[in-house]
PDB file of C-alpha atoms in Angstrom:
ATOM      1  CA  MET A   1     113.803   1.901 -34.660  1.00  0.00           C
ATOM      2  CA  PRO A   2     115.431   1.148 -31.427  1.00  0.00           C
ATOM      3  CA  THR A   3     113.031  -1.755 -30.733  1.00  0.00           C
ATOM      4  CA  SER A   4     113.872  -3.658 -34.440  1.00  0.00           C
ATOM      5  CA  ALA A   5     117.574  -2.745 -34.214  1.00  0.00           C
ATOM      6  CA  ALA A   6     118.654  -4.650 -31.309  1.00  0.00           C
ATOM      7  CA  PRO A   7     116.955  -8.118 -33.048  1.00  0.00           C
ATOM      8  CA  VAL A   8     118.977  -7.730 -36.168  1.00  0.00           C
ATOM      9  CA  PRO A   9     122.600  -9.085 -35.172  1.00  0.00           C
ATOM     10  CA  ALA A  10     120.903 -11.828 -33.011  1.00  0.00           C
ATOM     11  CA  VAL A  11     118.913 -12.861 -36.351  1.00  0.00           C
ATOM     12  CA  ALA A  12     122.261 -13.236 -38.388  1.00  0.00           C
ATOM     13  CA  ALA A  13     123.747 -15.015 -35.652  1.00  0.00           C
ATOM     14  CA  GLN A  14     121.209 -17.731 -35.347  1.00  0.00           C
ATOM     15  CA  SER A  15     121.933 -21.156 -36.400  1.00  0.00           C
ATOM     16  CA  PRO A  16     120.261 -22.422 -39.506  1.00  0.00           C
ATOM     17  CA  THR A  17     117.619 -24.366 -37.569  1.00  0.00           C
ATOM     18  CA  THR A  18     116.289 -21.110 -35.764  1.00  0.00           C
ATOM     19  CA  ARG A  19     116.443 -19.482 -39.575  1.00  0.00           C
ATOM     20  CA  LYS A  20     114.460 -22.488 -40.793  1.00  0.00           C
ATOM     21  CA  ALA A  21     111.740 -22.054 -38.192  1.00  0.00           C
ATOM     22  CA  ILE A  22     111.323 -18.272 -39.215  1.00  0.00           C
ATOM     23  CA  ALA A  23     111.117 -19.292 -42.686  1.00  0.00           C
ATOM     24  CA  ASN A  24     108.718 -22.209 -41.523  1.00  0.00           C
ATOM     25  CA  ASN A  25     106.813 -19.642 -39.720  1.00  0.00           C
ATOM     26  CA  PHE A  26     106.662 -17.455 -42.658  1.00  0.00           C
ATOM     27  CA  ARG A  27     105.389 -19.748 -45.167  1.00  0.00           C
ATOM     28  CA  GLU A  28     102.562 -21.087 -43.122  1.00  0.00           C
ATOM     29  CA  LEU A  29     101.823 -17.396 -42.863  1.00  0.00           C
ATOM     30  CA  THR A  30     101.954 -16.943 -46.780  1.00  0.00           C
ATOM     31  CA  LYS A  31      99.725 -19.820 -47.430  1.00  0.00           C
ATOM     32  CA  ASP A  32      96.537 -17.691 -45.961  1.00  0.00           C
ATOM     33  CA  PRO A  33      96.006 -14.565 -48.459  1.00  0.00           C
ATOM     34  CA  LYS A  34      93.661 -13.308 -45.567  1.00  0.00           C
ATOM     35  CA  LYS A  35      96.787 -13.397 -42.764  1.00  0.00           C
ATOM     36  CA  LEU A  36      99.066 -11.993 -45.718  1.00  0.00           C
ATOM     37  CA  ASP A  37      97.064  -9.121 -45.922  1.00  0.00           C
ATOM     38  CA  GLU A  38      97.201  -8.089 -42.333  1.00  0.00           C
ATOM     39  CA  ALA A  39     101.038  -8.863 -41.869  1.00  0.00           C
ATOM     40  CA  ALA A  40     101.585  -6.304 -45.219  1.00  0.00           C
ATOM     41  CA  ASN A  41      99.288  -3.629 -43.280  1.00  0.00           C
ATOM     42  CA  GLN A  42     101.182  -4.529 -40.005  1.00  0.00           C
ATOM     43  CA  LEU A  43     104.671  -4.289 -41.692  1.00  0.00           C
ATOM     44  CA  TYR A  44     103.867  -0.995 -43.639  1.00  0.00           C
ATOM     45  CA  GLU A  45     102.289   0.236 -40.051  1.00  0.00           C
ATOM     46  CA  SER A  46     105.544  -0.383 -37.884  1.00  0.00           C
ATOM     47  CA  LEU A  47     107.866   0.592 -40.591  1.00  0.00           C
ATOM     48  CA  LEU A  48     105.244   4.281 -40.546  1.00  0.00           C
ATOM     49  CA  GLU A  49     106.118   4.211 -36.841  1.00  0.00           C
ATOM     50  CA  ASP A  50     109.313   4.491 -37.074  1.00  0.00           C
ATOM     51  CA  ALA A  51     109.486   7.271 -39.699  1.00  0.00           C
ATOM     52  CA  VAL A  52     107.242   9.243 -37.004  1.00  0.00           C
ATOM     53  CA  THR A  53     109.608   8.151 -34.043  1.00  0.00           C
ATOM     54  CA  GLY A  54     112.425   9.326 -36.110  1.00  0.00           C
ATOM     55  CA  ILE A  55     111.022  12.524 -36.604  1.00  0.00           C
ATOM     56  CA  PHE A  56     110.413  12.656 -33.157  1.00  0.00           C
ATOM     57  CA  ILE A  57     113.979  12.075 -32.028  1.00  0.00           C
ATOM     58  CA  GLU A  58     115.070  14.478 -34.360  1.00  0.00           C
ATOM     59  CA  VAL A  59     112.804  17.654 -33.037  1.00  0.00           C
ATOM     60  CA  HIS A  60     113.317  16.482 -29.607  1.00  0.00           C
ATOM     61  CA  HIS A  61     116.951  16.608 -30.007  1.00  0.00           C
ATOM     62  CA  LEU A  62     116.751  19.644 -31.676  1.00  0.00           C
ATOM     63  CA  ARG A  63     114.741  21.328 -28.706  1.00  0.00           C
ATOM     64  CA  LYS A  64     116.688  19.814 -26.005  1.00  0.00           C
ATOM     65  CA  ILE A  65     120.092  21.556 -27.826  1.00  0.00           C
ATOM     66  CA  GLY A  66     118.531  25.109 -28.202  1.00  0.00           C
ATOM     67  CA  ASN A  67     118.097  24.692 -31.899  1.00  0.00           C
ATOM     68  CA  LEU A  68     114.748  24.435 -31.917  1.00  0.00           C
ATOM     69  CA  SER A  69     114.130  28.216 -31.194  1.00  0.00           C
ATOM     70  CA  ALA A  70     117.031  29.195 -33.166  1.00  0.00           C
ATOM     71  CA  LEU A  71     115.212  28.198 -36.558  1.00  0.00           C
ATOM     72  CA  ASP A  72     112.555  30.078 -35.589  1.00  0.00           C
ATOM     73  CA  GLY A  73     114.269  33.092 -35.323  1.00  0.00           C
ATOM     74  CA  VAL A  74     113.766  36.130 -33.887  1.00  0.00           C
ATOM     75  CA  ALA A  75     110.874  38.148 -34.922  1.00  0.00           C
ATOM     76  CA  GLU A  76     111.460  41.568 -36.924  1.00  0.00           C
ATOM     77  CA  GLU A  77     111.599  44.645 -35.551  1.00  0.00           C
ATOM     78  CA  SER A  78     108.931  47.006 -36.736  1.00  0.00           C
ATOM     79  CA  ALA A  79     112.041  49.454 -37.607  1.00  0.00           C
ATOM     80  CA  HIS A  80     113.360  47.002 -40.201  1.00  0.00           C
ATOM     81  CA  ARG A  81     110.349  46.439 -41.691  1.00  0.00           C
ATOM     82  CA  ILE A  82     109.971  46.660 -45.598  1.00  0.00           C
ATOM     83  CA  CYS A  83     107.740  50.050 -45.957  1.00  0.00           C
ATOM     84  CA  ASP A  84     104.894  50.101 -48.520  1.00  0.00           C
ATOM     85  CA  VAL A  85     103.581  53.308 -48.668  1.00  0.00           C
ATOM     86  CA  PRO A  86     103.542  55.458 -52.566  1.00  0.00           C
ATOM     87  CA  ASN A  87     106.336  58.042 -53.278  1.00  0.00           C
ATOM     88  CA  LEU A  88     108.609  56.371 -50.329  1.00  0.00           C
ATOM     89  CA  ASP A  89     111.087  53.820 -50.960  1.00  0.00           C
ATOM     90  CA  ILE A  90     111.673  50.436 -48.588  1.00  0.00           C
ATOM     91  CA  PHE A  91     113.135  52.117 -45.906  1.00  0.00           C
ATOM     92  CA  GLY A  92     110.416  54.966 -45.756  1.00  0.00           C
ATOM     93  CA  VAL A  93     112.555  57.489 -47.207  1.00  0.00           C
ATOM     94  CA  SER A  94     111.468  59.549 -49.712  1.00  0.00           C
ATOM     95  CA  THR A  95     111.812  58.805 -53.701  1.00  0.00           C
ATOM     96  CA  ALA A  96     111.999  62.624 -54.979  1.00  0.00           C
ATOM     97  CA  LYS A  97     115.105  63.438 -55.965  1.00  0.00           C
ATOM     98  CA  LYS A  98     116.521  66.294 -54.454  1.00  0.00           C
ATOM     99  CA  ALA A  99     119.191  68.149 -56.270  1.00  0.00           C
ATOM    100  CA  ILE A 100     122.313  68.364 -54.150  1.00  0.00           C
ATOM    101  CA  ASP A 101     124.721  71.227 -54.787  1.00  0.00           C
ATOM    102  CA  CYS A 102     128.655  71.762 -53.895  1.00  0.00           C
ATOM    103  CA  THR A 103     130.255  75.255 -53.660  1.00  0.00           C
ATOM    104  CA  CYS A 104     133.154  75.169 -55.765  1.00  0.00           C
ATOM    105  CA  PRO A 105     136.300  76.230 -53.639  1.00  0.00           C
ATOM    106  CA  ASN A 106     137.931  78.241 -56.636  1.00  0.00           C
ATOM    107  CA  CYS A 107     135.226  80.574 -57.346  1.00  0.00           C
ATOM    108  CA  ASP A 108     132.506  80.334 -54.523  1.00  0.00           C
ATOM    109  CA  ARG A 109     129.425  79.245 -56.816  1.00  0.00           C
ATOM    110  CA  LEU A 110     126.516  76.323 -55.909  1.00  0.00           C
ATOM    111  CA  VAL A 111     127.023  73.762 -58.856  1.00  0.00           C
ATOM    112  CA  ALA A 112     125.110  70.421 -59.001  1.00  0.00           C
ATOM    113  CA  ALA A 113     127.227  67.873 -57.945  1.00  0.00           C
ATOM    114  CA  ALA A 114     126.786  65.887 -61.283  1.00  0.00           C
ATOM    115  CA  ARG A 115     128.283  69.124 -63.009  1.00  0.00           C
ATOM    116  CA  PHE A 116     130.512  69.580 -59.949  1.00  0.00           C
ATOM    117  CA  ALA A 117     133.863  67.379 -61.436  1.00  0.00           C
ATOM    118  CA  PRO A 118     133.464  68.895 -64.922  1.00  0.00           C
ATOM    119  CA  HIS A 119     133.152  72.346 -63.491  1.00  0.00           C
ATOM    120  CA  LEU A 120     136.252  72.021 -61.335  1.00  0.00           C
ATOM    121  CA  GLU A 121     138.460  70.990 -64.299  1.00  0.00           C
ATOM    122  CA  LYS A 122     137.237  74.083 -66.140  1.00  0.00           C
ATOM    123  CA  CYS A 123     137.462  76.629 -62.820  1.00  0.00           C
ATOM    124  CA  MET A 124     140.877  75.253 -62.159  1.00  0.00           C
ATOM    125  CA  GLY A 125     142.471  75.222 -65.610  1.00  0.00           C
ATOM    126  CA  MET A 126     142.907  71.334 -66.260  1.00  0.00           C
ATOM    127  CA  GLY A 127     143.245  69.999 -69.324  1.00  0.00           C
ATOM    128  CA  ARG A 128     143.770  71.619 -72.502  1.00  0.00           C
ATOM    129  CA  ILE A 129     140.990  73.883 -73.632  1.00  0.00           C
ATOM    130  CA  SER A 130     139.898  74.549 -70.217  1.00  0.00           C
ATOM    131  CA  SER A 131     143.183  76.075 -69.106  1.00  0.00           C
ATOM    132  CA  ARG A 132     143.089  78.646 -71.507  1.00  0.00           C
ATOM    133  CA  ILE A 133     139.511  79.444 -70.659  1.00  0.00           C
ATOM    134  CA  ALA A 134     140.400  79.442 -66.965  1.00  0.00           C
ATOM    135  CA  SER A 135     143.376  81.474 -67.393  1.00  0.00           C
ATOM    136  CA  ARG A 136     141.569  83.836 -69.607  1.00  0.00           C
ATOM    137  CA  ARG A 137     139.026  84.388 -67.186  1.00  0.00           C
ATOM    138  CA  LEU A 138     141.788  84.906 -64.476  1.00  0.00           C
ATOM    139  CA  ALA A 139     143.249  87.504 -66.536  1.00  0.00           C
ATOM    140  CA  THR A 140     139.938  89.733 -66.848  1.00  0.00           C
ATOM    141  CA  LYS A 141     139.536  89.266 -62.788  1.00  0.00           C
ATOM    142  CA  GLU A 142     143.149  90.537 -62.026  1.00  0.00           C
ATOM    143  CA  GLY A 143     142.551  93.244 -64.768  1.00  0.00           C
ATOM    144  CA  THR A 144     144.829  94.795 -67.516  1.00  0.00           C
ATOM    145  CA  SER A 145     146.778  96.814 -64.916  1.00  0.00           C
ATOM    146  CA  ALA A 146     148.294  93.573 -63.039  1.00  0.00           C
ATOM    147  CA  SER A 147     151.599  92.278 -64.898  1.00  0.00           C
ATOM    148  CA  SER A 148     151.588  88.693 -66.209  1.00  0.00           C
ATOM    149  CA  ASN A 149     154.092  87.604 -63.474  1.00  0.00           C
ATOM    150  CA  SER A 150     152.235  88.566 -60.412  1.00  0.00           C
ATOM    151  CA  SER A 151     149.058  87.260 -62.165  1.00  0.00           C
ATOM    152  CA  TYR A 152     150.625  84.079 -62.550  1.00  0.00           C
ATOM    153  CA  VAL A 153     151.790  84.141 -58.957  1.00  0.00           C
ATOM    154  CA  HIS A 154     148.256  84.246 -57.727  1.00  0.00           C
ATOM    155  CA  SER A 155     146.708  82.062 -60.179  1.00  0.00           C
ATOM    156  CA  GLY A 156     149.023  79.491 -58.644  1.00  0.00           C
ATOM    157  CA  ALA A 157     148.134  80.099 -55.285  1.00  0.00           C
ATOM    158  CA  ASN A 158     144.043  80.443 -56.028  1.00  0.00           C
ATOM    159  CA  ALA A 159     144.004  77.088 -58.049  1.00  0.00           C
ATOM    160  CA  GLY A 160     146.439  75.061 -55.716  1.00  0.00           C
ATOM    161  CA  GLY A 161     149.367  73.487 -57.826  1.00  0.00           C
ATOM    162  CA  THR A 162     149.180  74.801 -61.431  1.00  0.00           C
ATOM    163  CA  ASP A 163     152.538  73.700 -62.928  1.00  0.00           C
ATOM    164  CA  ASP A 164     154.918  75.130 -65.001  1.00  0.00           C
ATOM    165  CA  GLU A 165     153.718  73.831 -67.972  1.00  0.00           C
ATOM    166  CA  ASP A 166     150.629  75.410 -67.290  1.00  0.00           C
ATOM    167  CA  ASP A 167     152.490  78.475 -66.881  1.00  0.00           C
ATOM    168  CA  VAL A 168     154.154  78.545 -70.393  1.00  0.00           C
ATOM    169  CA  ASP A 169     150.637  77.870 -71.827  1.00  0.00           C
ATOM    170  CA  TRP A 170     148.949  80.159 -70.213  1.00  0.00           C
ATOM    171  CA  SER A 171     151.901  83.253 -71.305  1.00  0.00           C
ATOM    172  CA  SER A 172     152.479  81.456 -74.566  1.00  0.00           C
ATOM    173  CA  ASP A 173     148.676  81.078 -75.293  1.00  0.00           C
ATOM    174  CA  LYS A 174     148.166  84.935 -74.756  1.00  0.00           C
ATOM    175  CA  ARG A 175     151.030  85.601 -77.069  1.00  0.00           C
ATOM    176  CA  LYS A 176     149.750  82.873 -80.199  1.00  0.00           C
ATOM    177  CA  LYS A 177     146.308  84.181 -79.544  1.00  0.00           C
ATOM    178  CA  LYS A 178     147.191  87.875 -80.081  1.00  0.00           C
ATOM    179  CA  SER A 179     149.194  86.877 -82.845  1.00  0.00           C
ATOM    180  CA  THR A 180     146.610  84.344 -84.151  1.00  0.00           C
ATOM    181  CA  GLN A 181     143.774  86.993 -83.924  1.00  0.00           C
ATOM    182  CA  ASN A 182     145.859  89.711 -85.516  1.00  0.00           C
ATOM    183  CA  SER A 183     146.503  87.449 -88.578  1.00  0.00           C
ATOM    184  CA  ARG A 184     143.409  86.521 -88.657  1.00  0.00           C
ATOM    185  CA  ASN A 185     141.986  90.059 -88.759  1.00  0.00           C
ATOM    186  CA  ASN A 186     144.918  90.836 -91.248  1.00  0.00           C
ATOM    187  CA  GLY A 187     143.954  87.650 -93.721  1.00  0.00           C
ATOM    188  CA  SER A 188     140.636  88.617 -93.621  1.00  0.00           C
ATOM    189  CA  LYS A 189     141.164  91.936 -94.193  1.00  0.00           C
ATOM    190  CA  LYS A 190     143.496  91.038 -96.953  1.00  0.00           C
ATOM    191  CA  ASN A 191     140.971  88.875 -98.283  1.00  0.00           C
ATOM    192  CA  ASN A 192     138.572  91.130 -97.887  1.00  0.00           C
ATOM    193  CA  GLY A 193     140.164  93.464 -99.533  1.00  0.00           C
ATOM    194  CA  LYS A 194     140.818  90.897-102.766  1.00  0.00           C
ATOM    195  CA  THR A 195     137.340  90.269-103.033  1.00  0.00           C
ATOM    196  CA  PHE A 196     135.646  93.116-102.908  1.00  0.00           C
TER     197      PHE A 196
ATOM    198  CA  MET B   1     104.653 -16.600 -32.393  1.00  0.00           C
ATOM    199  CA  THR B   2     102.520 -13.621 -33.599  1.00  0.00           C
ATOM    200  CA  ILE B   3     101.897 -12.567 -36.934  1.00  0.00           C
ATOM    201  CA  PHE B   4     103.729  -9.525 -37.148  1.00  0.00           C
ATOM    202  CA  ASN B   5     106.741 -11.173 -35.405  1.00  0.00           C
ATOM    203  CA  ALA B   6     106.715 -13.861 -37.777  1.00  0.00           C
ATOM    204  CA  VAL B   7     106.766 -11.185 -40.648  1.00  0.00           C
ATOM    205  CA  ASP B   8     109.255  -8.945 -38.760  1.00  0.00           C
ATOM    206  CA  LYS B   9     111.591 -11.382 -37.875  1.00  0.00           C
ATOM    207  CA  PHE B  10     111.489 -12.780 -41.573  1.00  0.00           C
ATOM    208  CA  THR B  11     111.937  -9.692 -43.103  1.00  0.00           C
ATOM    209  CA  MET B  12     114.977  -8.609 -40.941  1.00  0.00           C
ATOM    210  CA  MET B  13     116.472 -11.894 -41.886  1.00  0.00           C
ATOM    211  CA  SER B  14     116.254 -11.488 -45.649  1.00  0.00           C
ATOM    212  CA  GLY B  15     116.741  -7.573 -45.579  1.00  0.00           C
ATOM    213  CA  ASP B  16     113.894  -6.743 -47.307  1.00  0.00           C
ATOM    214  CA  ARG B  17     112.624  -4.819 -44.006  1.00  0.00           C
ATOM    215  CA  VAL B  18     115.953  -2.398 -44.754  1.00  0.00           C
ATOM    216  CA  LYS B  19     114.937  -1.975 -48.512  1.00  0.00           C
ATOM    217  CA  ILE B  20     111.214  -1.165 -47.716  1.00  0.00           C
ATOM    218  CA  LYS B  21     112.029   1.284 -45.030  1.00  0.00           C
ATOM    219  CA  ASP B  22     114.665   3.224 -47.476  1.00  0.00           C
ATOM    220  CA  LEU B  23     111.887   3.275 -50.227  1.00  0.00           C
ATOM    221  CA  LEU B  24     109.423   4.267 -47.680  1.00  0.00           C
ATOM    222  CA  SER B  25     111.335   7.107 -45.839  1.00  0.00           C
ATOM    223  CA  SER B  26     112.630   8.415 -49.459  1.00  0.00           C
ATOM    224  CA  ARG B  27     108.954   8.754 -50.766  1.00  0.00           C
ATOM    225  CA  LEU B  28     107.742  10.592 -47.370  1.00  0.00           C
ATOM    226  CA  THR B  29     110.647  13.302 -48.090  1.00  0.00           C
ATOM    227  CA  GLU B  30     109.858  13.741 -51.761  1.00  0.00           C
ATOM    228  CA  CYS B  31     106.277  14.221 -50.994  1.00  0.00           C
ATOM    229  CA  GLY B  32     107.222  16.417 -48.317  1.00  0.00           C
ATOM    230  CA  TRP B  33     105.505  14.473 -45.242  1.00  0.00           C
ATOM    231  CA  ARG B  34     108.282  14.960 -43.534  1.00  0.00           C
ATOM    232  CA  ASP B  35     108.227  18.707 -43.553  1.00  0.00           C
ATOM    233  CA  GLU B  36     104.724  18.773 -42.422  1.00  0.00           C
ATOM    234  CA  VAL B  37     105.054  16.385 -39.354  1.00  0.00           C
ATOM    235  CA  ARG B  38     107.897  18.498 -38.468  1.00  0.00           C
ATOM    236  CA  LEU B  39     105.982  21.715 -38.760  1.00  0.00           C
ATOM    237  CA  LEU B  40     103.249  19.906 -36.693  1.00  0.00           C
ATOM    238  CA  CYS B  41     105.480  19.088 -33.786  1.00  0.00           C
ATOM    239  CA  ARG B  42     106.799  22.308 -33.972  1.00  0.00           C
ATOM    240  CA  SER B  43     103.454  24.430 -34.021  1.00  0.00           C
ATOM    241  CA  ILE B  44     102.569  21.656 -30.932  1.00  0.00           C
ATOM    242  CA  LEU B  45     105.381  22.489 -28.963  1.00  0.00           C
ATOM    243  CA  GLN B  46     104.806  26.357 -29.314  1.00  0.00           C
ATOM    244  CA  GLU B  47     101.512  25.605 -27.743  1.00  0.00           C
ATOM    245  CA  LYS B  48     102.524  23.427 -25.279  1.00  0.00           C
ATOM    246  CA  GLY B  49     105.815  24.408 -24.650  1.00  0.00           C
ATOM    247  CA  ALA B  50     105.658  26.721 -21.865  1.00  0.00           C
ATOM    248  CA  ILE B  51     103.817  23.549 -19.727  1.00  0.00           C
ATOM    249  CA  SER B  52     107.069  22.046 -18.175  1.00  0.00           C
ATOM    250  CA  SER B  53     105.212  18.882 -17.771  1.00  0.00           C
ATOM    251  CA  PHE B  54     104.922  18.345 -21.237  1.00  0.00           C
ATOM    252  CA  THR B  55     106.644  15.445 -21.961  1.00  0.00           C
ATOM    253  CA  VAL B  56     108.090  13.525 -25.627  1.00  0.00           C
ATOM    254  CA  GLU B  57     105.614  10.670 -24.640  1.00  0.00           C
ATOM    255  CA  GLN B  58     102.609  13.073 -24.698  1.00  0.00           C
ATOM    256  CA  LEU B  59     104.089  14.781 -27.784  1.00  0.00           C
ATOM    257  CA  VAL B  60     104.021  11.336 -29.421  1.00  0.00           C
ATOM    258  CA  THR B  61     100.559  10.407 -28.885  1.00  0.00           C
ATOM    259  CA  GLU B  62      99.085  13.585 -29.966  1.00  0.00           C
ATOM    260  CA  VAL B  63     101.298  13.493 -33.274  1.00  0.00           C
ATOM    261  CA  THR B  64     101.220  10.061 -33.957  1.00  0.00           C
ATOM    262  CA  PRO B  65      97.296   9.628 -35.238  1.00  0.00           C
ATOM    263  CA  ARG B  66      97.818  12.846 -37.255  1.00  0.00           C
ATOM    264  CA  ALA B  67     100.955  11.635 -39.041  1.00  0.00           C
ATOM    265  CA  ARG B  68      99.403   8.684 -40.074  1.00  0.00           C
ATOM    266  CA  SER B  69      96.591  10.480 -41.850  1.00  0.00           C
ATOM    267  CA  LEU B  70      98.883  13.010 -43.510  1.00  0.00           C
ATOM    268  CA  VAL B  71     100.434   9.921 -45.726  1.00  0.00           C
ATOM    269  CA  PRO B  72      99.527  10.217 -49.022  1.00  0.00           C
ATOM    270  CA  ASP B  73      97.056   7.666 -50.341  1.00  0.00           C
ATOM    271  CA  ALA B  74      99.620   7.363 -53.340  1.00  0.00           C
ATOM    272  CA  VAL B  75     102.243   6.479 -50.989  1.00  0.00           C
ATOM    273  CA  LYS B  76     100.479   4.038 -48.868  1.00  0.00           C
ATOM    274  CA  LYS B  77      99.256   2.093 -51.822  1.00  0.00           C
ATOM    275  CA  GLU B  78     102.409   1.847 -53.439  1.00  0.00           C
ATOM    276  CA  LEU B  79     104.277   0.342 -50.161  1.00  0.00           C
ATOM    277  CA  LEU B  80     101.766  -1.837 -49.972  1.00  0.00           C
ATOM    278  CA  ILE B  81     102.083  -3.493 -52.936  1.00  0.00           C
ATOM    279  CA  LYS B  82     106.012  -3.377 -52.549  1.00  0.00           C
ATOM    280  CA  ILE B  83     105.696  -5.198 -49.470  1.00  0.00           C
ATOM    281  CA  ARG B  84     103.250  -7.756 -51.122  1.00  0.00           C
ATOM    282  CA  THR B  85     105.568  -8.439 -54.241  1.00  0.00           C
ATOM    283  CA  ILE B  86     108.585  -8.925 -51.677  1.00  0.00           C
ATOM    284  CA  PHE B  87     106.375 -11.609 -50.079  1.00  0.00           C
ATOM    285  CA  ASP B  88     105.330 -13.420 -52.996  1.00  0.00           C
ATOM    286  CA  GLU B  89     108.829 -13.526 -54.253  1.00  0.00           C
ATOM    287  CA  ASN B  90     109.902 -14.671 -51.042  1.00  0.00           C
ATOM    288  CA  GLU B  91     107.589 -17.589 -51.297  1.00  0.00           C
ATOM    289  CA  ALA B  92     109.149 -18.456 -54.386  1.00  0.00           C
ATOM    290  CA  ASP B  93     112.460 -18.436 -53.148  1.00  0.00           C
ATOM    291  CA  ASP B  94     111.717 -20.241 -49.663  1.00  0.00           C
ATOM    292  CA  ILE B  95     112.235 -23.349 -51.127  1.00  0.00           C
ATOM    293  CA  ASP B  96     115.984 -22.787 -52.218  1.00  0.00           C
ATOM    294  CA  PRO B  97     117.253 -22.683 -48.473  1.00  0.00           C
ATOM    295  CA  GLU B  98     115.609 -25.626 -47.372  1.00  0.00           C
ATOM    296  CA  GLU B  99     117.182 -27.365 -50.308  1.00  0.00           C
ATOM    297  CA  ALA B 100     120.373 -26.018 -49.547  1.00  0.00           C
TER     298      ALA B 100
END
């Protein structure tokens, strides 16, 4: 293209006579079909040459700037290659699941990681039902000899922050349980007595 | 004045050269010729890049004939037909500027 780019303004600026001369030259040429074919081929060849030259300039520019090596990129390290061995994942780590166990800080038991959160909830006595179970367990652990007050203090320190509400729940729960059990027993006894 | 010179000047004057050139470059991009030649250049550079005396001119002489043969026949045919139709049109139009 650089060879053909220069004459363009010159042609445009040429006087009408030279324009006419060029047109005449061309018209003479078109009279001969053989020459016209040749001209068409030559024009095609020159255009193709331009296209190739464009690519050369592009590649040359990239090379001189250093982008060509950047486009090639750095060879991948073998450590980061994708592992294609059965029973291993792409990082080369075994796909077999290994169970992860956690020790419960409250009762020192091994609990599967997936079950840890529900266990902790029950063990530490959060939530409504769990608090009852936990408090019952604590009560049995402490033994019947300990008074309700001292056992509460101990449980509070152990669980790390059972609140007052829990305390109320704990004590009233025990009483309620007793009363309900009594009433149930009484009722059943009564019913039994009635039915039988 | 050679045949080529006459044609070159005339097509440049009428603005057809730019049109054909645009058509050719878009066709060559479409058919992936551009990428092929680019890859060719790069592979040759990788082979001979170590030689410091390897010049752009050497690369041009090595790649150009191969690049020519890489052009699909369909594109070449289309281009030649297009050039011929433009020539024919110009033949018909030629009378107008002379009269004006």
